[in-house]
C-alpha atoms as a printed R data frame, in Angstrom:
    type eleno elety resid chain resno       x       y       z
1   ATOM     1    CA   MET     A     1  -2.365  -3.817 -20.348
2   ATOM     2    CA   ALA     A     2  -2.025  -0.350 -18.877
3   ATOM     3    CA   ASN     A     3  -0.663   2.581 -20.803
4   ATOM     4    CA   ALA     A     4   1.875   5.011 -19.398
5   ATOM     5    CA   GLN     A     5   1.085   8.704 -19.534
6   ATOM     6    CA   ALA     A     6   3.128  11.631 -18.180
7   ATOM     7    CA   GLY     A     7   6.276   9.688 -17.369
8   ATOM     8    CA   GLY     A     8   5.448   6.321 -15.903
9   ATOM     9    CA   GLN     A     9   1.938   6.992 -14.643
10  ATOM    10    CA   TRP     A    10  -0.212   3.883 -14.746
11  ATOM    11    CA   TYR     A    11  -3.176   4.641 -16.989
12  ATOM    12    CA   PRO     A    12  -5.506   1.835 -18.153
13  ATOM    13    CA   PRO     A    13  -6.902   2.276 -21.691
14  ATOM    14    CA   GLU     A    14 -10.471   1.695 -20.483
15  ATOM    15    CA   TRP     A    15 -10.436   4.676 -18.112
16  ATOM    16    CA   PRO     A    16 -11.840   7.318 -20.540
17  ATOM    17    CA   GLU     A    17 -14.869   5.171 -21.360
18  ATOM    18    CA   ARG     A    18 -15.517   4.404 -17.696
19  ATOM    19    CA   ILE     A    19 -15.085   8.057 -16.704
20  ATOM    20    CA   ARG     A    20 -17.610   9.128 -19.330
21  ATOM    21    CA   ALA     A    21 -20.029   6.465 -18.081
22  ATOM    22    CA   LEU     A    22 -19.628   7.720 -14.502
23  ATOM    23    CA   ALA     A    23 -20.131  11.332 -15.558
24  ATOM    24    CA   SER     A    24 -23.318  10.435 -17.445
25  ATOM    25    CA   GLY     A    25 -24.758   8.409 -14.582
26  ATOM    26    CA   GLU     A    26 -24.480   5.077 -16.390
27  ATOM    27    CA   LEU     A    27 -21.875   3.702 -14.001
28  ATOM    28    CA   THR     A    28 -22.550   2.975 -10.337
29  ATOM    29    CA   PRO     A    29 -19.358   3.073  -8.216
30  ATOM    30    CA   VAL     A    30 -18.476  -0.123  -6.367
31  ATOM    31    CA   THR     A    31 -17.806   0.080  -2.625
32  ATOM    32    CA   PRO     A    32 -14.053   0.191  -1.933
33  ATOM    33    CA   LYS     A    33 -12.501  -2.579   0.140
34  ATOM    34    CA   ARG     A    34 -10.216  -1.646   3.020
35  ATOM    35    CA   ALA     A    35  -6.537  -2.300   2.380
36  ATOM    36    CA   ALA     A    36  -3.098  -1.533   3.780
37  ATOM    37    CA   THR     A    37   0.315  -1.160   2.175
38  ATOM    38    CA   VAL     A    38   3.761  -0.634   3.708
39  ATOM    39    CA   MET     A    39   6.711   1.429   2.534
40  ATOM    40    CA   LEU     A    40   9.509  -0.648   4.042
41  ATOM    41    CA   LEU     A    41  12.717   1.392   4.405
42  ATOM    42    CA   LYS     A    42  16.356   0.613   5.160
43  ATOM    43    CA   ASP     A    43  19.514   2.691   5.467
44  ATOM    44    CA   THR     A    44  22.000   2.590   2.595
45  ATOM    45    CA   ALA     A    45  25.106   4.574   1.684
46  ATOM    46    CA   ALA     A    46  22.956   6.571  -0.748
47  ATOM    47    CA   GLY     A    47  20.292   7.266   1.878
48  ATOM    48    CA   PRO     A    48  17.048   5.476   2.711
49  ATOM    49    CA   ALA     A    49  15.956   2.846   0.206
50  ATOM    50    CA   VAL     A    50  12.408   1.545  -0.133
51  ATOM    51    CA   HIS     A    51  11.389  -2.011  -0.962
52  ATOM    52    CA   MET     A    52   9.257  -2.168  -4.110
53  ATOM    53    CA   LEU     A    53   7.799  -5.007  -6.129
54  ATOM    54    CA   ARG     A    54   6.673  -5.134  -9.742
55  ATOM    55    CA   ARG     A    55   3.222  -6.566 -10.178
56  ATOM    56    CA   ARG     A    56   2.985  -9.280 -12.823
57  ATOM    57    CA   THR     A    57   1.661  -7.986 -16.125
58  ATOM    58    CA   SER     A    58  -1.057 -10.647 -15.929
59  ATOM    59    CA   MET     A    59  -2.541  -9.039 -12.810
60  ATOM    60    CA   ALA     A    60  -6.008  -7.564 -13.334
61  ATOM    61    CA   PHE     A    61  -5.207  -4.550 -11.150
62  ATOM    62    CA   ALA     A    62  -2.132  -2.444 -12.027
63  ATOM    63    CA   GLY     A    63  -0.317  -5.184 -13.921
64  ATOM    64    CA   GLY     A    64   3.307  -4.206 -14.601
65  ATOM    65    CA   ALA     A    65   3.239  -1.346 -12.096
66  ATOM    66    CA   TYR     A    66   5.718  -0.961  -9.251
67  ATOM    67    CA   ALA     A    67   4.152  -0.870  -5.797
68  ATOM    68    CA   TYR     A    68   4.788  -1.672  -2.144
69  ATOM    69    CA   PRO     A    69   3.778  -4.849  -0.293
70  ATOM    70    CA   GLY     A    70   0.099  -4.589   0.510
71  ATOM    71    CA   GLY     A    71  -3.360  -6.056   0.201
72  ATOM    72    CA   GLY     A    72  -6.865  -6.296   1.577
73  ATOM    73    CA   VAL     A    73  -7.952  -6.252   5.196
74  ATOM    74    CA   ASP     A    74  -9.033  -9.605   6.630
75  ATOM    75    CA   PRO     A    75 -12.205  -9.122   8.736
76  ATOM    76    CA   ARG     A    76 -11.170 -12.121  10.839
77  ATOM    77    CA   ASP     A    77  -8.516  -9.893  12.411
78  ATOM    78    CA   ASP     A    78 -10.910  -7.276  13.758
79  ATOM    79    CA   ASP     A    79 -12.136  -8.798  16.996
80  ATOM    80    CA   ARG     A    80  -9.747 -11.569  18.020
81  ATOM    81    CA   HIS     A    81  -7.422 -10.729  20.902
82  ATOM    82    CA   VAL     A    82  -3.993  -9.742  19.586
83  ATOM    83    CA   ARG     A    83  -0.921  -9.216  21.767
84  ATOM    84    CA   TRP     A    84  -0.139  -5.592  21.034
85  ATOM    85    CA   ALA     A    85   2.899  -3.347  21.519
86  ATOM    86    CA   GLY     A    86   3.052   0.359  20.835
87  ATOM    87    CA   PRO     A    87   0.235   2.914  20.709
88  ATOM    88    CA   SER     A    88  -3.097   1.634  22.010
89  ATOM    89    CA   LEU     A    89  -5.977   0.553  19.812
90  ATOM    90    CA   ASP     A    90  -7.804   3.711  20.882
91  ATOM    91    CA   TRP     A    91  -4.852   5.753  19.592
92  ATOM    92    CA   TRP     A    92  -4.795   3.849  16.302
93  ATOM    93    CA   ALA     A    93  -8.572   4.157  15.899
94  ATOM    94    CA   ASP     A    94  -8.298   7.922  16.283
95  ATOM    95    CA   ARG     A    95  -5.289   8.104  13.956
96  ATOM    96    CA   LEU     A    96  -6.883   6.019  11.192
97  ATOM    97    CA   GLY     A    97 -10.361   7.505  11.560
98  ATOM    98    CA   VAL     A    98 -12.100   4.190  12.269
99  ATOM    99    CA   ASP     A    99 -13.294   2.215  15.280
100 ATOM   100    CA   ARG     A   100 -11.055  -0.016  17.404
101 ATOM   101    CA   ALA     A   101 -11.929  -3.277  15.665
102 ATOM   102    CA   VAL     A   102 -11.326  -1.864  12.194
103 ATOM   103    CA   ALA     A   103  -8.089  -0.217  13.360
104 ATOM   104    CA   GLN     A   104  -6.806  -3.564  14.598
105 ATOM   105    CA   ALA     A   105  -7.698  -5.240  11.300
106 ATOM   106    CA   ILE     A   106  -5.970  -2.501   9.257
107 ATOM   107    CA   VAL     A   107  -2.755  -2.636  11.289
108 ATOM   108    CA   CYS     A   108  -2.833  -6.450  11.160
109 ATOM   109    CA   ALA     A   109  -3.227  -6.243   7.371
110 ATOM   110    CA   ALA     A   110  -0.199  -3.969   7.088
111 ATOM   111    CA   VAL     A   111   1.991  -6.341   9.113
112 ATOM   112    CA   ARG     A   112   0.566  -9.488   7.490
113 ATOM   113    CA   GLU     A   113   1.022  -8.269   3.918
114 ATOM   114    CA   THR     A   114   4.620  -7.254   4.619
115 ATOM   115    CA   TYR     A   115   5.251 -10.775   5.853
116 ATOM   116    CA   GLU     A   116   3.348 -12.458   3.018
117 ATOM   117    CA   GLU     A   117   4.946 -10.478   0.191
118 ATOM   118    CA   ALA     A   118   8.377  -9.533   1.531
119 ATOM   119    CA   GLY     A   119   9.071 -12.145   4.224
120 ATOM   120    CA   VAL     A   120   9.519  -9.416   6.859
121 ATOM   121    CA   LEU     A   121   7.621  -9.729  10.135
122 ATOM   122    CA   LEU     A   122   7.004  -6.718  12.404
123 ATOM   123    CA   ALA     A   123   6.349  -8.836  15.480
124 ATOM   124    CA   GLY     A   124   8.339 -10.403  18.261
125 ATOM   125    CA   PRO     A   125   8.241 -12.628  21.336
126 ATOM   126    CA   ALA     A   126   8.079  -9.556  23.605
127 ATOM   127    CA   PRO     A   127   6.940  -5.924  23.298
128 ATOM   128    CA   ASP     A   128  10.534  -4.760  22.821
129 ATOM   129    CA   ALA     A   129  11.750  -7.528  20.496
130 ATOM   130    CA   VAL     A   130  11.371  -8.652  16.887
131 ATOM   131    CA   VAL     A   131  11.789 -12.108  15.413
132 ATOM   132    CA   GLY     A   132  15.009 -12.897  13.570
133 ATOM   133    CA   ASP     A   133  15.310 -14.915  10.379
134 ATOM   134    CA   THR     A   134  11.895 -16.097   9.114
135 ATOM   135    CA   THR     A   135  13.047 -18.189   6.147
136 ATOM   136    CA   GLY     A   136  12.856 -21.640   7.776
137 ATOM   137    CA   PRO     A   137  10.396 -24.305   6.527
138 ATOM   138    CA   ASP     A   138   8.096 -23.947   9.538
139 ATOM   139    CA   TRP     A   139   7.836 -20.192   8.975
140 ATOM   140    CA   GLU     A   140   7.238 -20.752   5.285
141 ATOM   141    CA   ALA     A   141   4.412 -23.196   6.018
142 ATOM   142    CA   ASP     A   142   2.674 -20.580   8.151
143 ATOM   143    CA   ARG     A   143   3.276 -17.867   5.550
144 ATOM   144    CA   ALA     A   144   1.733 -20.071   2.853
145 ATOM   145    CA   ALA     A   145  -1.286 -20.705   5.083
146 ATOM   146    CA   LEU     A   146  -1.706 -16.951   5.554
147 ATOM   147    CA   VAL     A   147  -1.528 -16.359   1.805
148 ATOM   148    CA   ALA     A   148  -4.131 -19.068   1.210
149 ATOM   149    CA   ARG     A   149  -6.315 -17.500   3.936
150 ATOM   150    CA   GLU     A   150  -6.350 -20.839   5.738
151 ATOM   151    CA   LEU     A   151  -5.009 -18.980   8.763
152 ATOM   152    CA   SER     A   152  -5.853 -15.493   9.985
153 ATOM   153    CA   PHE     A   153  -3.026 -13.256  11.071
154 ATOM   154    CA   ALA     A   154  -4.447 -12.967  14.578
155 ATOM   155    CA   GLU     A   155  -4.443 -16.789  14.816
156 ATOM   156    CA   PHE     A   156  -0.883 -16.908  13.484
157 ATOM   157    CA   LEU     A   157   0.342 -14.461  16.126
158 ATOM   158    CA   ASP     A   158  -1.490 -16.340  18.864
159 ATOM   159    CA   ARG     A   159  -0.163 -19.718  17.756
160 ATOM   160    CA   ARG     A   160   3.426 -18.463  17.868
161 ATOM   161    CA   GLY     A   161   3.019 -16.340  21.000
162 ATOM   162    CA   LEU     A   162   4.044 -13.199  19.142
163 ATOM   163    CA   VAL     A   163   3.404  -9.554  19.962
164 ATOM   164    CA   LEU     A   164   2.425  -7.271  17.075
165 ATOM   165    CA   ARG     A   165   4.817  -4.294  17.038
166 ATOM   166    CA   SER     A   166   2.502  -1.463  16.036
167 ATOM   167    CA   ASP     A   167   5.178   0.969  17.246
168 ATOM   168    CA   LEU     A   168   7.295  -0.025  14.235
169 ATOM   169    CA   LEU     A   169   4.638   1.388  11.880
170 ATOM   170    CA   GLY     A   170   3.771   4.951  11.031
171 ATOM   171    CA   ALA     A   171   0.517   5.827   9.232
172 ATOM   172    CA   TRP     A   172   1.565   7.968   6.272
173 ATOM   173    CA   THR     A   173  -1.358   8.681   3.930
174 ATOM   174    CA   ARG     A   174  -4.692   7.321   2.722
175 ATOM   175    CA   TRP     A   175  -5.862   6.975  -0.874
176 ATOM   176    CA   ILE     A   176  -9.180   5.716  -2.234
177 ATOM   177    CA   THR     A   177  -9.363   4.218  -5.722
178 ATOM   178    CA   PRO     A   178 -11.314   6.457  -8.140
179 ATOM   179    CA   GLU     A   179 -15.054   5.835  -8.372
180 ATOM   180    CA   PHE     A   180 -14.856   4.742 -12.018
181 ATOM   181    CA   GLU     A   181 -12.529   1.817 -11.292
182 ATOM   182    CA   PRO     A   182 -14.068  -1.700 -11.308
183 ATOM   183    CA   ARG     A   183 -11.804  -2.711  -8.387
184 ATOM   184    CA   ARG     A   184 -11.679  -0.157  -5.609
185 ATOM   185    CA   TYR     A   185  -9.631   0.026  -2.421
186 ATOM   186    CA   ASP     A   186  -9.588   2.349   0.571
187 ATOM   187    CA   THR     A   187  -5.893   2.054   1.326
188 ATOM   188    CA   TRP     A   188  -3.895   3.228   4.317
189 ATOM   189    CA   PHE     A   189  -0.188   3.652   3.530
190 ATOM   190    CA   PHE     A   190   2.282   2.972   6.329
191 ATOM   191    CA   VAL     A   191   6.013   3.500   6.686
192 ATOM   192    CA   ALA     A   192   8.286   1.059   8.545
193 ATOM   193    CA   ALA     A   193  11.994   0.314   8.930
194 ATOM   194    CA   LEU     A   194  13.453  -3.097   8.095
195 ATOM   195    CA   PRO     A   195  14.045  -4.815  11.471
196 ATOM   196    CA   GLU     A   196  17.612  -5.743  12.304
197 ATOM   197    CA   GLY     A   197  18.344  -9.370  11.470
198 ATOM   198    CA   GLN     A   198  15.603  -9.717   8.876
199 ATOM   199    CA   ARG     A   199  15.916  -9.556   5.098
200 ATOM   200    CA   THR     A   200  13.425  -9.182   2.296
201 ATOM   201    CA   ARG     A   201  12.727 -11.689  -0.432
202 ATOM   202    CA   ASN     A   202  10.243 -11.918  -3.257
203 ATOM   203    CA   ALA     A   203   7.675 -14.057  -1.495
204 ATOM   204    CA   SER     A   204   4.727 -12.729  -3.487
205 ATOM   205    CA   THR     A   205   2.948 -14.722  -6.172
206 ATOM   206    CA   GLU     A   206   1.731 -11.371  -7.542
207 ATOM   207    CA   ALA     A   207   5.206  -9.950  -8.254
208 ATOM   208    CA   ASP     A   208   7.839 -10.904 -10.814
209 ATOM   209    CA   ARG     A   209  10.563  -8.618  -9.453
210 ATOM   210    CA   THR     A   210  11.531  -6.827  -6.256
211 ATOM   211    CA   VAL     A   211  14.053  -4.062  -5.737
212 ATOM   212    CA   TRP     A   212  15.536  -1.840  -3.036
213 ATOM   213    CA   ILE     A   213  15.734   1.644  -4.509
214 ATOM   214    CA   THR     A   214  16.037   5.149  -3.116
215 ATOM   215    CA   PRO     A   215  12.842   7.183  -3.478
216 ATOM   216    CA   ARG     A   216  14.773   9.774  -5.507
217 ATOM   217    CA   GLU     A   217  16.046   7.145  -7.959
218 ATOM   218    CA   ALA     A   218  12.602   5.588  -8.293
219 ATOM   219    CA   ALA     A   219  10.948   8.957  -8.906
220 ATOM   220    CA   ALA     A   220  13.544   9.840 -11.540
221 ATOM   221    CA   ALA     A   221  12.966   6.513 -13.292
222 ATOM   222    CA   TYR     A   222   9.217   7.195 -13.233
223 ATOM   223    CA   ASP     A   223   9.778  10.637 -14.750
224 ATOM   224    CA   ARG     A   224  11.793   9.031 -17.552
225 ATOM   225    CA   GLY     A   225   8.968   6.572 -18.204
226 ATOM   226    CA   GLU     A   226  11.091   3.607 -17.121
227 ATOM   227    CA   LEU     A   227   9.066   2.582 -14.051
228 ATOM   228    CA   LEU     A   228   5.287   2.323 -14.242
229 ATOM   229    CA   MET     A   229   3.430   3.409 -11.095
230 ATOM   230    CA   MET     A   230  -0.017   4.367  -9.873
231 ATOM   231    CA   PRO     A   231  -0.477   7.943  -8.577
232 ATOM   232    CA   PRO     A   232  -0.295   7.100  -4.845
233 ATOM   233    CA   THR     A   233   2.974   5.213  -5.331
234 ATOM   234    CA   ILE     A   234   4.858   8.002  -7.082
235 ATOM   235    CA   ALA     A   235   3.252  10.604  -4.797
236 ATOM   236    CA   THR     A   236   4.521   8.837  -1.668
237 ATOM   237    CA   LEU     A   237   7.969   8.319  -3.211
238 ATOM   238    CA   ARG     A   238   8.263  12.055  -3.813
239 ATOM   239    CA   GLN     A   239   7.238  12.672  -0.190
240 ATOM   240    CA   LEU     A   240   9.877  10.256   1.119
241 ATOM   241    CA   THR     A   241  12.733  12.095  -0.643
242 ATOM   242    CA   ALA     A   242  12.641  14.720   2.125
243 ATOM   243    CA   TYR     A   243  13.983  12.304   4.776
244 ATOM   244    CA   GLY     A   244  17.592  11.338   5.358
245 ATOM   245    CA   THR     A   245  16.939   8.155   7.348
246 ATOM   246    CA   PRO     A   246  14.084   5.693   7.911
247 ATOM   247    CA   ALA     A   247  13.905   6.951  11.508
248 ATOM   248    CA   GLU     A   248  13.254  10.513  10.276
249 ATOM   249    CA   ALA     A   249  10.362   9.300   8.137
250 ATOM   250    CA   LEU     A   250   8.894   7.337  11.044
251 ATOM   251    CA   ASP     A   251   9.207  10.355  13.325
252 ATOM   252    CA   ALA     A   252   7.326  12.484  10.776
253 ATOM   253    CA   ALA     A   253   4.451  10.032  10.312
254 ATOM   254    CA   PRO     A   254   2.221  10.933  13.313
255 ATOM   255    CA   ALA     A   255   1.818  14.520  12.100
256 ATOM   256    CA   ARG     A   256   0.842  13.630   8.547
257 ATOM   257    CA   ASP     A   257  -2.659  14.342   7.257
258 ATOM   258    CA   LEU     A   258  -4.706  11.180   6.659
259 ATOM   259    CA   THR     A   259  -7.593  12.891   4.867
260 ATOM   260    CA   PRO     A   260  -8.389  10.450   2.028
261 ATOM   261    CA   VAL     A   261  -7.168  11.364  -1.448
262 ATOM   262    CA   LEU     A   262  -9.946  10.542  -3.928
263 ATOM   263    CA   ALA     A   263  -9.760  11.385  -7.614
264 ATOM   264    CA   SER     A   264 -12.653  13.299  -9.110
265 ATOM   265    CA   ALA     A   265 -13.834  13.215 -12.718
266 ATOM   266    CA   ARG     A   266 -15.946  16.143 -13.908
267 ATOM   267    CA   LEU     A   267 -17.180  17.539 -17.210
268 ATOM   268    CA   VAL     A   268 -15.697  20.936 -18.114
269 ATOM   269    CA   ASP     A   269 -16.298  22.602 -21.516
270 ATOM   270    CA   GLY     A   270 -17.014  19.345 -23.252
271 ATOM   271    CA   GLU     A   271 -14.080  17.403 -21.848
272 ATOM   272    CA   ILE     A   272 -13.570  15.253 -18.787
273 ATOM   273    CA   VAL     A   273 -11.080  16.558 -16.247
274 ATOM   274    CA   LEU     A   274  -9.612  13.877 -13.985
275 ATOM   275    CA   SER     A   275  -7.808  15.201 -10.916
276 ATOM   276    CA   TRP     A   276  -6.447  14.108  -7.555
277 ATOM   277    CA   PRO     A   277  -6.816  16.778  -4.835
278 ATOM   278    CA   GLY     A   278  -3.435  18.160  -3.837
279 ATOM   279    CA   HIS     A   279  -1.613  16.308  -6.623
280 ATOM   280    CA   ASP     A   280  -1.748  18.464  -9.730
281 ATOM   281    CA   GLU     A   281   0.807  16.386 -11.646
282 ATOM   282    CA   PHE     A   282  -1.784  13.646 -12.192
283 ATOM   283    CA   THR     A   283  -4.488  15.882 -13.701
284 ATOM   284    CA   LYS     A   284  -5.787  14.554 -17.034
285 ATOM   285    CA   HIS     A   285  -7.936  16.276 -19.680
286 ATOM   286    CA   ILE     A   286  -9.933  13.716 -21.636
287 ATOM   287    CA   PRO     A   287 -11.723  15.019 -24.742
288 ATOM   288    CA   THR     A   288 -14.875  13.285 -25.859
289 ATOM   289    CA   GLY     A   289 -13.799  10.144 -27.692
290 ATOM   290    CA   GLY     A   290 -10.122  11.000 -27.269
291 ATOM   291    CA   ALA     A   291  -7.050  10.034 -25.309
292 ATOM   292    CA   PRO     A   292  -5.916  11.859 -22.189
293 ATOM   293    CA   ALA     A   293  -3.671  14.875 -22.435
């Protein structure tokens, strides 16, 4: 079970030992897997709210922490023809810093995971349309097949004659799991607005609770130690507080820097200093044999 340090920051108890092993050369970093996660926004009387889920405490990675819908990239989605609306694959490849095939797979992962975990589908029968209610039994059967990886997202779109609405997504930031973690992800964070006519539900087997909450409220609850979150989650929530509507956040996305944020652990004066570039609030000082400060 993770500990909370500095408010509600997710901090696993095994981190100090793993950081020391990395610093001494005893630990070889695992290669991060590509992943995508989506900050789904909707207008409320109190301002934009974001859809968050609480990962089950039994989960091996970030159990008990609040996060956004997201998950790993499916390589089956990288080369199959996908009906595509919005910026071209060349544009997305340049924006995400990858080649066309990988860009398609990352964007597909973002849309697929939002559907799998929140029941919201950023796709439609035409380039200027989105599907309506997706809670029927036939939709649920397809969603279950996607979750079980019996069906790739590209196949799902093709089967239903749907166009992926990449124009409804904005690439927001990119974080890479620290090198000392046993499970590592290279994650692109996207922002999107809840399509009209659709509604979220807790469709994830990995979550025991979902909530719509304003970024300001969520950040305040984190600061009080009431909501547990990983650094990229609280960092993006703080960034979202600057926007008065989901549309404003989407408009701001293309200009955002996607240079990966990767934590570094270094030895300084006999202690380990853990830091995330550009995010000083997460810096930890870990004395030899001690707990973080």
